[in-house]
PDB file of C-alpha atoms in Angstrom:
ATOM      1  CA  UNK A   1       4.836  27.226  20.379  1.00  0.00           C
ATOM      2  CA  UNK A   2       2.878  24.015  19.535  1.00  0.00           C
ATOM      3  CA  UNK A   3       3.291  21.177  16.689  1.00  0.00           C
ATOM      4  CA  UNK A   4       0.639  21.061  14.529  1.00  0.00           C
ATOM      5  CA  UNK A   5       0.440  17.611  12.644  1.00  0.00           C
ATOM      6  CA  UNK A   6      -1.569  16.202  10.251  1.00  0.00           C
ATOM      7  CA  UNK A   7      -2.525  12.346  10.689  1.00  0.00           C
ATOM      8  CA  UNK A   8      -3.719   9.678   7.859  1.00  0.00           C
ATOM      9  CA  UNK A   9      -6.950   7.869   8.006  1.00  0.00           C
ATOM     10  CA  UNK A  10      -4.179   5.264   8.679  1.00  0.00           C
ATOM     11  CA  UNK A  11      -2.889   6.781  11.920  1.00  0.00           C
ATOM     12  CA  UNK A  12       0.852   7.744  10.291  1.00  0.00           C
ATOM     13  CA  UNK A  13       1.689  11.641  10.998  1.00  0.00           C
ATOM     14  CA  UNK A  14       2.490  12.744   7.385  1.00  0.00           C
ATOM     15  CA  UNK A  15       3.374  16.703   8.085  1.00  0.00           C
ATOM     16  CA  UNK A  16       4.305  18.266  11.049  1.00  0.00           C
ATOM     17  CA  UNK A  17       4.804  21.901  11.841  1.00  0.00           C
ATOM     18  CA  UNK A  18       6.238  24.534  14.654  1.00  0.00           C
ATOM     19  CA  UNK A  19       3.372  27.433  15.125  1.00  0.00           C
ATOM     20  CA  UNK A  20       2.891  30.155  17.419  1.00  0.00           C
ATOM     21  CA  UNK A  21       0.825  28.897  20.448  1.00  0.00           C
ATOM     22  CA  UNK A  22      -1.552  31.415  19.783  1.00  0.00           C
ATOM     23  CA  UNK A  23      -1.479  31.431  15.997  1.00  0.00           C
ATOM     24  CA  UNK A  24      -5.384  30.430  14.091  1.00  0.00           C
ATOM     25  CA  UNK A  25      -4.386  26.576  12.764  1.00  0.00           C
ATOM     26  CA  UNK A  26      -6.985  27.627   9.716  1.00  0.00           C
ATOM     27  CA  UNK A  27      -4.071  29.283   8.056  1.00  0.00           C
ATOM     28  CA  UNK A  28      -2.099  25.864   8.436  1.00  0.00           C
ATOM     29  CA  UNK A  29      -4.392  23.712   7.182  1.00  0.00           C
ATOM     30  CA  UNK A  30      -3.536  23.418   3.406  1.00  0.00           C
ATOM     31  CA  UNK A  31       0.790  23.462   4.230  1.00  0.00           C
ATOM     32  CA  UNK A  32       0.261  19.845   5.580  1.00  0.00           C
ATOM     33  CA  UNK A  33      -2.201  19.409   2.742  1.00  0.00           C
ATOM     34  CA  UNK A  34      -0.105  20.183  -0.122  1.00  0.00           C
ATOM     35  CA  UNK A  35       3.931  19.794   0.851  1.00  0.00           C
ATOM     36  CA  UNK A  36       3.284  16.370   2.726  1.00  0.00           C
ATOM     37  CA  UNK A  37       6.000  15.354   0.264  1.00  0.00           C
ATOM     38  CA  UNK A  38       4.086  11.608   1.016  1.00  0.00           C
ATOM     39  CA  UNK A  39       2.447   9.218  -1.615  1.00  0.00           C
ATOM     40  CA  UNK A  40      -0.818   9.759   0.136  1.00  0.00           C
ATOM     41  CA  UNK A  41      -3.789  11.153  -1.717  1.00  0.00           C
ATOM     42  CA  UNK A  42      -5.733  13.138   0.206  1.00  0.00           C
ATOM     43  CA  UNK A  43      -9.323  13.597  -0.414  1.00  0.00           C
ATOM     44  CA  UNK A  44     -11.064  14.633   2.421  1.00  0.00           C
ATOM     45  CA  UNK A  45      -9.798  16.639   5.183  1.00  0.00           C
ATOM     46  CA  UNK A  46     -10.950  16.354   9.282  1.00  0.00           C
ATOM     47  CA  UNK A  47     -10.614  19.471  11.571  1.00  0.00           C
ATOM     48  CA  UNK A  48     -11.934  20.833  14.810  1.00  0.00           C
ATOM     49  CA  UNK A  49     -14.185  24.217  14.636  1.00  0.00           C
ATOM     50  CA  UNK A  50     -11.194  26.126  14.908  1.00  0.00           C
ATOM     51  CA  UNK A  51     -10.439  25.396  11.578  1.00  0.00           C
ATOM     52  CA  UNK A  52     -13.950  25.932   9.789  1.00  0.00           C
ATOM     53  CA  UNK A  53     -13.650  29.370   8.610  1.00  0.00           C
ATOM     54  CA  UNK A  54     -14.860  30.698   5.148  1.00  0.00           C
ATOM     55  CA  UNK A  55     -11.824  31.182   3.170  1.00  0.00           C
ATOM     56  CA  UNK A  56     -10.523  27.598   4.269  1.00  0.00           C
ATOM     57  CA  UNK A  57     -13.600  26.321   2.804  1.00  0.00           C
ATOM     58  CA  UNK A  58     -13.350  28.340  -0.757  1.00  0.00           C
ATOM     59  CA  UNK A  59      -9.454  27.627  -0.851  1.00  0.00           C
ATOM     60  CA  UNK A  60      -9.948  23.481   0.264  1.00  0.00           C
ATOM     61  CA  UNK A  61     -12.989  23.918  -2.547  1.00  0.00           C
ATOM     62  CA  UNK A  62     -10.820  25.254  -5.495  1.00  0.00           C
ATOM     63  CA  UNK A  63      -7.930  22.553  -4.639  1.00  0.00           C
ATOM     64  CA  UNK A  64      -9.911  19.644  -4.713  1.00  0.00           C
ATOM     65  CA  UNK A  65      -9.851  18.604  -1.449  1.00  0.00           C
ATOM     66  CA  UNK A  66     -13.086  18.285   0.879  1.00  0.00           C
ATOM     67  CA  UNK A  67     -12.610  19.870   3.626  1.00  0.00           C
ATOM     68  CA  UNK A  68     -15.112  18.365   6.753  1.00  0.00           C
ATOM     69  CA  UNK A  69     -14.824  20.108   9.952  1.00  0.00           C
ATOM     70  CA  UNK A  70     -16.741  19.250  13.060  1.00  0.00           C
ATOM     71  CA  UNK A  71     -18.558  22.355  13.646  1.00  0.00           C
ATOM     72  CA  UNK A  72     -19.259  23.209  17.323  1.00  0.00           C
ATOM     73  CA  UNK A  73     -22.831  25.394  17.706  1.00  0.00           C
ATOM     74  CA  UNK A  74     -24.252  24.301  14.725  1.00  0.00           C
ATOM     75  CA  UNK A  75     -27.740  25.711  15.239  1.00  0.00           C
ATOM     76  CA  UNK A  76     -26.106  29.136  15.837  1.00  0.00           C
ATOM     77  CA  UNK A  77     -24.520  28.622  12.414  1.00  0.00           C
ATOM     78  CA  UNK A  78     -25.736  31.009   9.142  1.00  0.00           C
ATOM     79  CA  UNK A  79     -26.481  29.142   6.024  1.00  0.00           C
ATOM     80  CA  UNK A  80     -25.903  31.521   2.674  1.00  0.00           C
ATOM     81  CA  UNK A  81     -27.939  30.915  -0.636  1.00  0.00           C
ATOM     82  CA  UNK A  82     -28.132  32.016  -4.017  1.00  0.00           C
ATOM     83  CA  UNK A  83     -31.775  33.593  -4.354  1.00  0.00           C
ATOM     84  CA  UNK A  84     -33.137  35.581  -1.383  1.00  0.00           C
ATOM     85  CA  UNK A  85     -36.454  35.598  -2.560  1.00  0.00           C
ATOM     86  CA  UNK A  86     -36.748  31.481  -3.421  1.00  0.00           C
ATOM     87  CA  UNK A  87     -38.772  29.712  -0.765  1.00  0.00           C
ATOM     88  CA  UNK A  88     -36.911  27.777   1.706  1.00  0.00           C
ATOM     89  CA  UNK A  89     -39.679  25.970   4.122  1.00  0.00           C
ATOM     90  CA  UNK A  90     -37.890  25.071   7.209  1.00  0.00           C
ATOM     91  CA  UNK A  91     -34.390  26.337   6.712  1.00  0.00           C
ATOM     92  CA  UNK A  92     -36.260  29.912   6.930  1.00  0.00           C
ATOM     93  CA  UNK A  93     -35.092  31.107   9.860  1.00  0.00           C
ATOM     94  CA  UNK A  94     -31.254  29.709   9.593  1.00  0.00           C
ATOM     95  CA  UNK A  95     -30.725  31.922   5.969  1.00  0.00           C
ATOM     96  CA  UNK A  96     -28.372  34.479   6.873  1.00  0.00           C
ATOM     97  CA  UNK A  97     -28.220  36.138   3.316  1.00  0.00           C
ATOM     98  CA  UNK A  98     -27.577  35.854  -0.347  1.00  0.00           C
ATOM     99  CA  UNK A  99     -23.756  34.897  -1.908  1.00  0.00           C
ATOM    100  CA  UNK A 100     -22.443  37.868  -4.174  1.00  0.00           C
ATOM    101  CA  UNK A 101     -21.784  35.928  -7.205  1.00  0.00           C
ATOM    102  CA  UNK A 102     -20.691  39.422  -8.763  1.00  0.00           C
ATOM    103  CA  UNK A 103     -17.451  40.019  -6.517  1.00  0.00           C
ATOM    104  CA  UNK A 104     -16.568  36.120  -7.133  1.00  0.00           C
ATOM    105  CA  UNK A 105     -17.142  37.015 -11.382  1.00  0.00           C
ATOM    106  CA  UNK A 106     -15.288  40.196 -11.166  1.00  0.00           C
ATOM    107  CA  UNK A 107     -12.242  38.292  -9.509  1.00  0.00           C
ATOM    108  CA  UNK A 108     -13.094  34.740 -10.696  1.00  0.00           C
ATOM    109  CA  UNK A 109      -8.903  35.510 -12.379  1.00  0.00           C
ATOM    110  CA  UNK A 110      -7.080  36.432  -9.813  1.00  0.00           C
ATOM    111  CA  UNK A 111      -8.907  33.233  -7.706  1.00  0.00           C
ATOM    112  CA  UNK A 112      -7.605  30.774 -10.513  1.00  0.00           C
ATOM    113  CA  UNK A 113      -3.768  32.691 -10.241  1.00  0.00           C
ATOM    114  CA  UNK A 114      -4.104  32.417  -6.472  1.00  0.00           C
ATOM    115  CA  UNK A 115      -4.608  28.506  -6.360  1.00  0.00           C
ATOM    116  CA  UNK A 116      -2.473  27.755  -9.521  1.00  0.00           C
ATOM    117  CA  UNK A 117       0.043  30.108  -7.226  1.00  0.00           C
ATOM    118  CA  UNK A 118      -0.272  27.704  -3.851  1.00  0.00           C
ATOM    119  CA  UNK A 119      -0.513  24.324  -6.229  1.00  0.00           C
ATOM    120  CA  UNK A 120       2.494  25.017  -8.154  1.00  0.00           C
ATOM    121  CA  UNK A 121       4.584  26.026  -4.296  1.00  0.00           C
ATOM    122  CA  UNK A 122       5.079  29.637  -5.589  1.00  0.00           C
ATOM    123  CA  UNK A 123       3.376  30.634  -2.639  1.00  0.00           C
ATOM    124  CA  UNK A 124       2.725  29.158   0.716  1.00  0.00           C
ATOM    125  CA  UNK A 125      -0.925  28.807   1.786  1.00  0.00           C
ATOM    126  CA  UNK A 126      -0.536  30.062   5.075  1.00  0.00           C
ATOM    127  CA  UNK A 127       1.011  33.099   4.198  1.00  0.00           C
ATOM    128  CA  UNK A 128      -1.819  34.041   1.296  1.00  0.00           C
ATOM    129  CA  UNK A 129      -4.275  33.481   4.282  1.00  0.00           C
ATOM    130  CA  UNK A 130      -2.629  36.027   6.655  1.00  0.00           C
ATOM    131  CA  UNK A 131      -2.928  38.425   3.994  1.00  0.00           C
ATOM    132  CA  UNK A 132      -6.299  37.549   3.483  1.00  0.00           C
ATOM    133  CA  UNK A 133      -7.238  37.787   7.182  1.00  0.00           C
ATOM    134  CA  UNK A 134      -4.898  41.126   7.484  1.00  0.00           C
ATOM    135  CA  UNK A 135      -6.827  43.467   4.920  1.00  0.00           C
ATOM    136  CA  UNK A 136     -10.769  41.389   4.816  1.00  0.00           C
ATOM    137  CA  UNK A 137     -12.671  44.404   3.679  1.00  0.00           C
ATOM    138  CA  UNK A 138     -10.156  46.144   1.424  1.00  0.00           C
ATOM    139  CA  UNK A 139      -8.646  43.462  -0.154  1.00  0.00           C
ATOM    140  CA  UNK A 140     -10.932  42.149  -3.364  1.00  0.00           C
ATOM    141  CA  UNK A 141      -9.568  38.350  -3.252  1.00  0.00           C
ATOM    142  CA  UNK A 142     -10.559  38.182   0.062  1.00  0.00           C
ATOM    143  CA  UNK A 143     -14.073  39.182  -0.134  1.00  0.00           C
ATOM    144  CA  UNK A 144     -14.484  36.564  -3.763  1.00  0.00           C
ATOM    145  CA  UNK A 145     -12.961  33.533  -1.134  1.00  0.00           C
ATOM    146  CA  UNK A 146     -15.150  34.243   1.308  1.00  0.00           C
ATOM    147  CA  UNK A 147     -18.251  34.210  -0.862  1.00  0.00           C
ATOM    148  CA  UNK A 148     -17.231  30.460  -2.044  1.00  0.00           C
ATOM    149  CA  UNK A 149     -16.385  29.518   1.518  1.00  0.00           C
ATOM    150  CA  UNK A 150     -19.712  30.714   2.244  1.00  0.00           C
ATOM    151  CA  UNK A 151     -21.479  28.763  -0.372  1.00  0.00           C
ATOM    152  CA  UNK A 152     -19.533  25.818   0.381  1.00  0.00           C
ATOM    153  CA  UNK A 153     -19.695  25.840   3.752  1.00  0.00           C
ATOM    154  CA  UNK A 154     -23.699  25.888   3.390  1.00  0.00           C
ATOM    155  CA  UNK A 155     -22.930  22.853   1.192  1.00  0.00           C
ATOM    156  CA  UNK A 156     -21.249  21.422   3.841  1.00  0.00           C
ATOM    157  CA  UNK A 157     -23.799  21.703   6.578  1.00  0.00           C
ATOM    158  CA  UNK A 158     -26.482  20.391   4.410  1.00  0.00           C
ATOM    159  CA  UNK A 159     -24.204  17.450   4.170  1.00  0.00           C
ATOM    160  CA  UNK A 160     -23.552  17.413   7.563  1.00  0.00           C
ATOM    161  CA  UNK A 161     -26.995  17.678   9.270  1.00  0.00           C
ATOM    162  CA  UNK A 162     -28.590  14.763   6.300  1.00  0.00           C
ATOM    163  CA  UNK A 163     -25.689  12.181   6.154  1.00  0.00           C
ATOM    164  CA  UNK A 164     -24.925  10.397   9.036  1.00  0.00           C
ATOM    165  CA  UNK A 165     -22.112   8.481   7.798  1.00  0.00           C
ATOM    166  CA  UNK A 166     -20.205  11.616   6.898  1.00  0.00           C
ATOM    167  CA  UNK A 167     -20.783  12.570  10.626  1.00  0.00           C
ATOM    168  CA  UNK A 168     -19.267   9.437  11.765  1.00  0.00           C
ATOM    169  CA  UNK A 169     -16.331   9.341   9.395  1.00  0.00           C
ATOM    170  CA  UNK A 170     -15.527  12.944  10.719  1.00  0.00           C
ATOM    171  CA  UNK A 171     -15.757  12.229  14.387  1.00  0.00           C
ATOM    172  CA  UNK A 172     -13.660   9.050  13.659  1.00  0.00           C
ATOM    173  CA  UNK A 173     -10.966  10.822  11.855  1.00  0.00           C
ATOM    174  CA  UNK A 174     -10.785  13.245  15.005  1.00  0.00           C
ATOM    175  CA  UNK A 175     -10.424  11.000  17.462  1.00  0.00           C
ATOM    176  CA  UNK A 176      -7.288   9.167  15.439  1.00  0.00           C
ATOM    177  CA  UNK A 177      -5.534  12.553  15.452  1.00  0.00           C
ATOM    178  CA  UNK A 178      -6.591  12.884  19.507  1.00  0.00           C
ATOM    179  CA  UNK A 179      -4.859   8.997  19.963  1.00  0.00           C
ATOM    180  CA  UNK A 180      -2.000  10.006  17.839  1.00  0.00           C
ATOM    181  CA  UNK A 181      -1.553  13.419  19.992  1.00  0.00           C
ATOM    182  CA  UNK A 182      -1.936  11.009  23.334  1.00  0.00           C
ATOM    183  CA  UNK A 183       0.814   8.689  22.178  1.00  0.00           C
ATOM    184  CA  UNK A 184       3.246  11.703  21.082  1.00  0.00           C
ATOM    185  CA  UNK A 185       2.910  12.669  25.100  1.00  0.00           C
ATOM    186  CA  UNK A 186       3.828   9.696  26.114  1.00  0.00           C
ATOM    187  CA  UNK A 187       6.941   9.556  24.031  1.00  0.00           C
ATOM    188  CA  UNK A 188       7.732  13.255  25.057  1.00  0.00           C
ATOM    189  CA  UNK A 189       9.255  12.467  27.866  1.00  0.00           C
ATOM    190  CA  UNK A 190      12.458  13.999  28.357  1.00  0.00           C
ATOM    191  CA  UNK A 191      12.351  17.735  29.991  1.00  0.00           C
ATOM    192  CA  UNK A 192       8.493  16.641  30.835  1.00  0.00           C
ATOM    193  CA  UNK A 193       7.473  17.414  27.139  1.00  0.00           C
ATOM    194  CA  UNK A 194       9.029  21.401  27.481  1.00  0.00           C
ATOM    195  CA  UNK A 195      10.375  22.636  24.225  1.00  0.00           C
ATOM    196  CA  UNK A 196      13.514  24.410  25.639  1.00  0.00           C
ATOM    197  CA  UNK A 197      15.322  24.926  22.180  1.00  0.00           C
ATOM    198  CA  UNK A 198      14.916  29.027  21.366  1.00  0.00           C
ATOM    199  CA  UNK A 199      15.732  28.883  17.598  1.00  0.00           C
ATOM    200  CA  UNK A 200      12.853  27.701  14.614  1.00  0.00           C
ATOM    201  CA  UNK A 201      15.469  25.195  13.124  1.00  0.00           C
ATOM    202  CA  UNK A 202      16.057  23.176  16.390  1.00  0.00           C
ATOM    203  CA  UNK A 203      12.418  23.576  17.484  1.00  0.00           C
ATOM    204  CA  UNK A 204      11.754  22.292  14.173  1.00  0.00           C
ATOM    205  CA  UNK A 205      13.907  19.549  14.008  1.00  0.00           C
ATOM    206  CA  UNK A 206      12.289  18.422  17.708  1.00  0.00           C
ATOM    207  CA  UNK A 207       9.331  18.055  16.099  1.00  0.00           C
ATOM    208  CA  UNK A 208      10.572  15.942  13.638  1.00  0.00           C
ATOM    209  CA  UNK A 209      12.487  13.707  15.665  1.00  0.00           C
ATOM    210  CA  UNK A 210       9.061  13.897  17.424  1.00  0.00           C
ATOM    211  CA  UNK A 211       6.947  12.548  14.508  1.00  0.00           C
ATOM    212  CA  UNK A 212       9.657  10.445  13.270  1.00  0.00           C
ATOM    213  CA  UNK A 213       9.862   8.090  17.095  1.00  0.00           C
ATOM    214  CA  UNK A 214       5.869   7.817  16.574  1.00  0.00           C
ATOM    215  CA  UNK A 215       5.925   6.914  13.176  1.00  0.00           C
ATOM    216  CA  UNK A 216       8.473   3.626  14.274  1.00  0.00           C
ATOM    217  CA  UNK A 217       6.250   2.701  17.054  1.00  0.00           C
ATOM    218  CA  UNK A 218       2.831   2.746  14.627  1.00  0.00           C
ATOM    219  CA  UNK A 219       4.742   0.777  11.891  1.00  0.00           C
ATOM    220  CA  UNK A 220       5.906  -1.625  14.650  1.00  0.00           C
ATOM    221  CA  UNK A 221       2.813  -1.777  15.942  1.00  0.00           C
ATOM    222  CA  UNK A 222       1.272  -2.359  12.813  1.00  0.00           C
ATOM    223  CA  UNK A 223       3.589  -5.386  11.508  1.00  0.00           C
ATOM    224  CA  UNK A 224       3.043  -7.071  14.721  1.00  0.00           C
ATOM    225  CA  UNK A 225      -0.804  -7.076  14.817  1.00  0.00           C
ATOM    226  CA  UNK A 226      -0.672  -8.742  11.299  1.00  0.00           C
ATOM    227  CA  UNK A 227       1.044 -11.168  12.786  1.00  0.00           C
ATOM    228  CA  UNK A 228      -0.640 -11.613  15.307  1.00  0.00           C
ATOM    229  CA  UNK A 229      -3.812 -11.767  13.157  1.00  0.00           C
ATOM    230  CA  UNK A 230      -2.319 -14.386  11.062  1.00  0.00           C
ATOM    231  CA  UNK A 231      -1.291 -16.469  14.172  1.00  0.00           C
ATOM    232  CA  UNK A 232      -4.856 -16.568  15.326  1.00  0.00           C
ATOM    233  CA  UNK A 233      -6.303 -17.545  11.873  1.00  0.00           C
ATOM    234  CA  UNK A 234      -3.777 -20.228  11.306  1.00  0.00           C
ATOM    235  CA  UNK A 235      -5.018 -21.932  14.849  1.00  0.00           C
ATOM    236  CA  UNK A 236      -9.109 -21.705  13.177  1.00  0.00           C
ATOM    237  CA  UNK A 237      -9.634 -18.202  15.088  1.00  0.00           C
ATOM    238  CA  UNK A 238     -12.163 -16.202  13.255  1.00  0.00           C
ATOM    239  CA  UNK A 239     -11.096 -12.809  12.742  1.00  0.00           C
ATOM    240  CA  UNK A 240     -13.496 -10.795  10.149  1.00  0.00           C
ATOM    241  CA  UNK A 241     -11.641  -7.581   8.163  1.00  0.00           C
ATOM    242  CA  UNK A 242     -14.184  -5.551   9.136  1.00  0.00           C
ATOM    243  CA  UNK A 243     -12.734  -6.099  12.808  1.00  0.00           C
ATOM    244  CA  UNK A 244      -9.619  -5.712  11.552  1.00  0.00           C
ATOM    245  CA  UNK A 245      -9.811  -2.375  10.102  1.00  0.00           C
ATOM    246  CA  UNK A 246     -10.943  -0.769  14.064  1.00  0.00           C
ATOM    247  CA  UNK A 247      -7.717  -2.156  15.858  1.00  0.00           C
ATOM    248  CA  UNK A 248      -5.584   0.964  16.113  1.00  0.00           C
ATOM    249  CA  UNK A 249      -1.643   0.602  16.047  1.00  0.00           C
ATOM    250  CA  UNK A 250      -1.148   3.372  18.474  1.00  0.00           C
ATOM    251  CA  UNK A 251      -0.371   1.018  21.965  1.00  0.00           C
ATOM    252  CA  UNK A 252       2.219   1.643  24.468  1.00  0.00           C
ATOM    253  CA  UNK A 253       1.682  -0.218  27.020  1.00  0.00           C
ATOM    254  CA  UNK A 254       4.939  -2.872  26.116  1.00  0.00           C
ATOM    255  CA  UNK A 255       6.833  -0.075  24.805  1.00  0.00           C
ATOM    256  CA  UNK A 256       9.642   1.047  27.403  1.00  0.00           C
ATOM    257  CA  UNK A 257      10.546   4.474  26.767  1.00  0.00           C
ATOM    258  CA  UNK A 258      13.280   4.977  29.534  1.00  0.00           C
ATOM    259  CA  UNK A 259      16.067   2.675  29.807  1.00  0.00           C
ATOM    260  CA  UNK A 260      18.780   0.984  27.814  1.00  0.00           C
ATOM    261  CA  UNK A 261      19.076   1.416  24.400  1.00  0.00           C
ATOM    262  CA  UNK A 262      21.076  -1.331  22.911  1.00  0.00           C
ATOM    263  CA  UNK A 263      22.373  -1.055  19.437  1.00  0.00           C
ATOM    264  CA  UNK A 264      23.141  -4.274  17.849  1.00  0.00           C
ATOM    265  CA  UNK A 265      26.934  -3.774  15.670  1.00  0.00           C
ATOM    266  CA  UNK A 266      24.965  -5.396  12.425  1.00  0.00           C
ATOM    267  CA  UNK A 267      21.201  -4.550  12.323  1.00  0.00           C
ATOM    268  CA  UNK A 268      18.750  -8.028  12.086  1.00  0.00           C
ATOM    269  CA  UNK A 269      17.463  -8.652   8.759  1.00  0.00           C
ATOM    270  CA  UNK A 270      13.947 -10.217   8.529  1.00  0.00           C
ATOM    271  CA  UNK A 271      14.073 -11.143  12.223  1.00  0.00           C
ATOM    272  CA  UNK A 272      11.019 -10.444  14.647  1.00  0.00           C
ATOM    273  CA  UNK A 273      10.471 -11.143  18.397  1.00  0.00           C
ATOM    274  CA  UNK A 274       8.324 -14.551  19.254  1.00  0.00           C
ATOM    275  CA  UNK A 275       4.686 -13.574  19.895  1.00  0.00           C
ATOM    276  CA  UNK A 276       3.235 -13.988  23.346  1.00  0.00           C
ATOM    277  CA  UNK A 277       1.077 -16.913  23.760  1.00  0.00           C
ATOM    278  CA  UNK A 278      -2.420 -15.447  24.656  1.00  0.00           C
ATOM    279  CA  UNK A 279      -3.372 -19.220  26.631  1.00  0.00           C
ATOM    280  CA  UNK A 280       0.154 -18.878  28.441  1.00  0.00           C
ATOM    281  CA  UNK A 281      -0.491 -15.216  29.119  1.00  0.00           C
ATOM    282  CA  UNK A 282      -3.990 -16.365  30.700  1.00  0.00           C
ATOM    283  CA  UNK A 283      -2.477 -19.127  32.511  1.00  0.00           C
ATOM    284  CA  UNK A 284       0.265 -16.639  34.084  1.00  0.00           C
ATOM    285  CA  UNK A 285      -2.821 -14.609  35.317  1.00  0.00           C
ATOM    286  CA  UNK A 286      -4.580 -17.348  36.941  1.00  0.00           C
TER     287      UNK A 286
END
């Protein structure tokens, strides 16, 4: 099996969740999405190719969400469009056909029932898209999602090839989720990060437990790099926001994983540890 977690723009894992190791994270995406049970609001949504398929894009569409995946091959990639016969200059030879607005009329009801189904929790969205994937060219719902995945993944690409800040923001976004993943390794280290627990409620709560140890360290992190920024201000240091805002709390390096554990009989209240001296800590090196 694998964990598959979904991380803030603000590094914090916010859902977590056991999956087959060879299970498509596509039908995942919107469970993290929707039953964070957070205070986040989530309005745009980073992935890996794996995840960019067309009825993640018409479902992420009809939710509200934008859903911006960093699509591997992109010149190999089909762009869909309303009119055939309109003229298209240089996107010519990418068209790969026309959207069939009439199977997205005829079934424009049952898409509104699906997604007031998935908002409301009635029904999880994983499990509408293994249905979905399960019966593609008999089922009517599925063919109707596809067309709007189709049309907004074209959207999408557009956006994608034209917008260089969206490509930034996207690759950014990635690589917090691939520093989260690094830390959780490092913090796996009992049984040499094997999952040896056979039933879905342990497995489950490992993963937790999991999420829950990395969310301590990034809050600790986090409180002592503001104070750390306000140290160095107070002495005339200049420290712009804009600096501030590309310091990730995700450092282990003074963190000892193995060892004692030493529970104090009445917890501190508004204590915290002295800050290293950076001049001493220079000194010391010299």
């Amino acid at each position: 099996m694998k964990f598959y977690t979904h991380v803030s723009d603000r590094y914090a894992p916010f859902n977590t969740k056991v999956i087959a190791a060879n299970a498509s994270e596509a039908a995942h995406i919107l469970d993290g999405l929707l039953h964070h049970e957070s205070a986040l609001d989530i309005r745009e949504h980073y992935t890996d190719t794996a995840g960019a398929i067309d009825h993640v894009f018409g479902l992420c569409c009809l939710l509200s969400f934008r859903f911006a995946p960093r699509i591997r091959d992109l010149a190999d990639r089909r762009l869909y469009v309303l009119d055939t016969h309109a003229e298209y200059k240089a996107l010519t030879s990418i068209i790969g056909g026309a959207v069939d607005m009439r199977v997205v009329g005829d079934n424009w009801d049952e898409i509104l029932r699906s997604g007031a189904s998935i908002k409301a929790g009635t029904v999880a969205p994983s499990a509408l898209m293994r249905r979905l994937a399960a019966y593609p060219r008999q089922n009517a719902l599925a063919k109707a999602l596809r067309e709007i995945g189709r049309l907004e993944r074209t959207l999408f690409t557009l956006d994608w090839i034209s917008d260089p800040a969206l490509r930034r923001r996207a690759n950014a976004g990635l690589n917090k989720g691939e520093a989260h993943h690094a830390l959780k390794r490092a913090v796996f280290f009992h049984r040499l990060g094997e999952i040896r627990d056979r039933t879905f409620e342990n497995q489950s709560y490992r993963a937790s437990g999991l999420n829950l140890a990395v969310a301590a360290i990034v809050l600790w992190n986090t409180v002592y790099l503001g104070r750390a920024v306000d140290e160095l201000r107070s002495r005339g240091e200049t420290v712009p926001d804009e600096l501030v805002a590309h310091i990730a709390p995700l450092g282990w390096e003074h963190i000892a994983f193995n060892g004692d554990y030493v529970w104090p009989a009445e917890p501190l209240q508004n204590t915290f540890r002295p800050l290293r001296s950076p001049r001493a800590d220079f000194l010391d090196a010299a």
